[in-house]
Amino acid sequence: MSREPNENRRPLTLRDVSEASGVSEMTVSRVLRNRGDVSVATRERVLEAAKRLGYVPNKIAGALASQRVNLVGVIIPSLGNLVFPEVLGGISDGLEGSGLQPVVGVTDYSPEKEETVLYEMLSWRPSGVILAGLEHSDAARAMLSNSGIPIVEIMDVDGEGVDSVVGISHRRAGRQMADAIVGSGYKHIGFLGSKMPEDHRARKRLEGFREGLAVAGLDIEDQEFYAGGSALAKGREMTQAILERSPQLDFLYYSNDMIGAGGMLWCLENGKRVPEEIGLAGFNGLPLLDGFSCRLATMDACRREIGLKAAEIISGMPHEGVIGGERIVLEPKLEWGDTIRKR
Amino acid sequence: MSREPNENRRPLTLRDVSEASGVSEMTVSRVLRNRGDVSVATRERVLEAAKRLGYVPNKIAGALASQRVNLVGVIIPSLGNLVFPEVLGGISDGLEGSGLQPVVGVTDYSPEKEETVLYEMLSWRPSGVILAGLEHSDAARAMLSNSGIPIVEIMDVDGEGVDSVVGISHRRAGRQMADAIVGSGYKHIGFLGSKMPEDHRARKRLEGFREGLAVAGLDIEDQEFYAGGSALAKGREMTQAILERSPQLDFLYYSNDMIGAGGMLWCLENGKRVPEEIGLAGFNGLPLLDGFSCRLATMDACRREIGLKAAEIISGMPHEGVIGGERIVLEPKLEWGDTIRKR
DNA sequence: TTGTCTTATGTTAGCGTTAACAGGATTAAG
DNA sequence: CTTAATCCTGTTAACGCTAACATAAGACAA
């Protein structure tokens, strides 16, 4: 293939292709977008020229002219927690074939950063925004409702959304786990979680959990929180700490699978009989857990499916005349594993 | 605060703010960008109006007019492998304060997809591109060199780069591990990795590893590959399989820490004496490993630092007159852990 | 006073593309 | 042969913003 790269470094435009192929810019534009009727001969000439020059269309100009942007903003708290890449995977799949592309922003669980990231995203005039959680700053909420584009808040349904909402009820998930634990006869329960006031989903899970315990006249007898570091290692340390302080505990509820797995490792290595002497449970249904010989009880958070549904709402929107306001509540499934005794 | 949201759904423009504050669009533009001299009184009036209306600037128009885009394309193979989010973290930090924003694209280790993602990104005319690896399709390489923007290829330095390169030598990393193993007196070595012809870094590591073994007259005696599924679980299964087939093995080299950890769990649970009877090593230095009571030998891949340096090259570029062609070779550090015997 | 410099604002002309409309050429229908 | 329909291509005017230049008013020195 004979290349003729752009040596002089002047960025190529439609005009260059148009001159190289002897047709108008408009015709080149039509060929490159497969829009409108163009004769086969012309099309081939144009494509050949574009390829030879190495022309890459300028979407900035295209978006401005057409008032359409094929981007969907996705705002999540973190990438380090495997949960979010999985949601992203679902979104990618759901957007497949729609011509839309996800663009990711990360907030580090900070409302201020969320606001900044959102502002930045909206300034690119995306076709929609998907963001985690229902809790946002007033300014962020205002931007969202003023934006005039479909908004999907994901992962949580305990509260009011701006537009559409897809997720699970974390309150109910906590409640369900409590019911299971109480039903299995555990009486002295400890909680281990992360020290994140801004992780509203973890908070709601804990609230639901305590409600469930309260029904049986129980409550959490001790708790332990961490911040930063390797979650697996923290789970181990916290488990040792809480059991030394409160040896009467017969069940430990972890706010996520990673610290849960760390705790499980510690218990097994320290001769605790699981699940007879002590029961354990986490949250999320991470595939990581498949790798341990003892399977931690957990609850699947429907991560992939949430992403999928959210993406479908965004990409399906234009058809149905921008109605919006959908609300999809998914049901997490309790996975008993080997760390809760059955009876 | 009295809001006056955009009820009629017509997208707001600079003109709206200019009318609301009684100055020209240009002055509004200057205020919102903090550029040029504007009197304090005017500035406040404009800011008030912009805030009241809920105006969000249109970067599409801005970018087209100014020929500047504050985006940096980042192309990586996957988000599911914790390695890449860590690199991303480094990039974010390195871009901090430069006004540049990373935009992530994922290739799933497919050269075709890499080409598509790259094309898509370049069509937004970013200020730079950071991408993993040195191996690209001809078309991709052509796009990169034609783009006229700084390009940084990261994570690997074994080969020719298009422009700048930041990473480690995986060949050398494999070689170093081989030297350590041979030096510790292991003689019968097995390799466990992923079935990914497109993971060139893993391939180079293996090549370097075999070179190192060859020096001592050794070679890999058996190997096992996997694809898909939970890496921890796969590591476990493969370890069992390879040791049943080749019980003479006294060392297992894993292509990543996740399967290495799975293998380590299997060995410990099945009464293998580690590291006397059998030695183990992985690659990456994942913080996950801190959570196990037995620490897997591994090699830190300098993930964060790679991201940081790459970002600095991109953001430092404009100053030094777009020279480019930098080449930064980082040195991975062998972490002995508890799974290689010392002597 | 005059002229020069500074500060604060406005005016004009694009940036590279696409929507909308306008034709000429060709074909089909009556 | 006329009329309409279809196909192919071109022209014009935005899209919303900013670079560059223009201008007016005030500050200050000579």
XYZ file of C-alpha atoms in Angstrom, chain A residues 66 79 83 126 140 147 155 165 198 203 226 231 236 257 269 284 287 331 333-334:
20
model
C -24.896 18.089 13.791
C -11.866 1.745 39.514
C -17.326 -3.973 41.239
C -23.046 13.808 25.888
C -24.943 18.327 40.740
C -29.158 18.993 31.201
C -26.736 0.542 41.875
C -32.979 4.504 38.270
C -19.785 8.750 51.529
C -24.518 2.553 55.023
C -10.810 0.500 58.171
C -8.589 -4.884 51.757
C -7.488 -10.216 58.374
C -16.159 -9.583 49.891
C -5.651 -20.323 59.717
C -20.938 -8.520 46.233
C -15.718 -14.035 41.158
C -33.205 -8.684 43.167
C -29.536 -13.360 45.400
C -28.150 -14.703 48.658
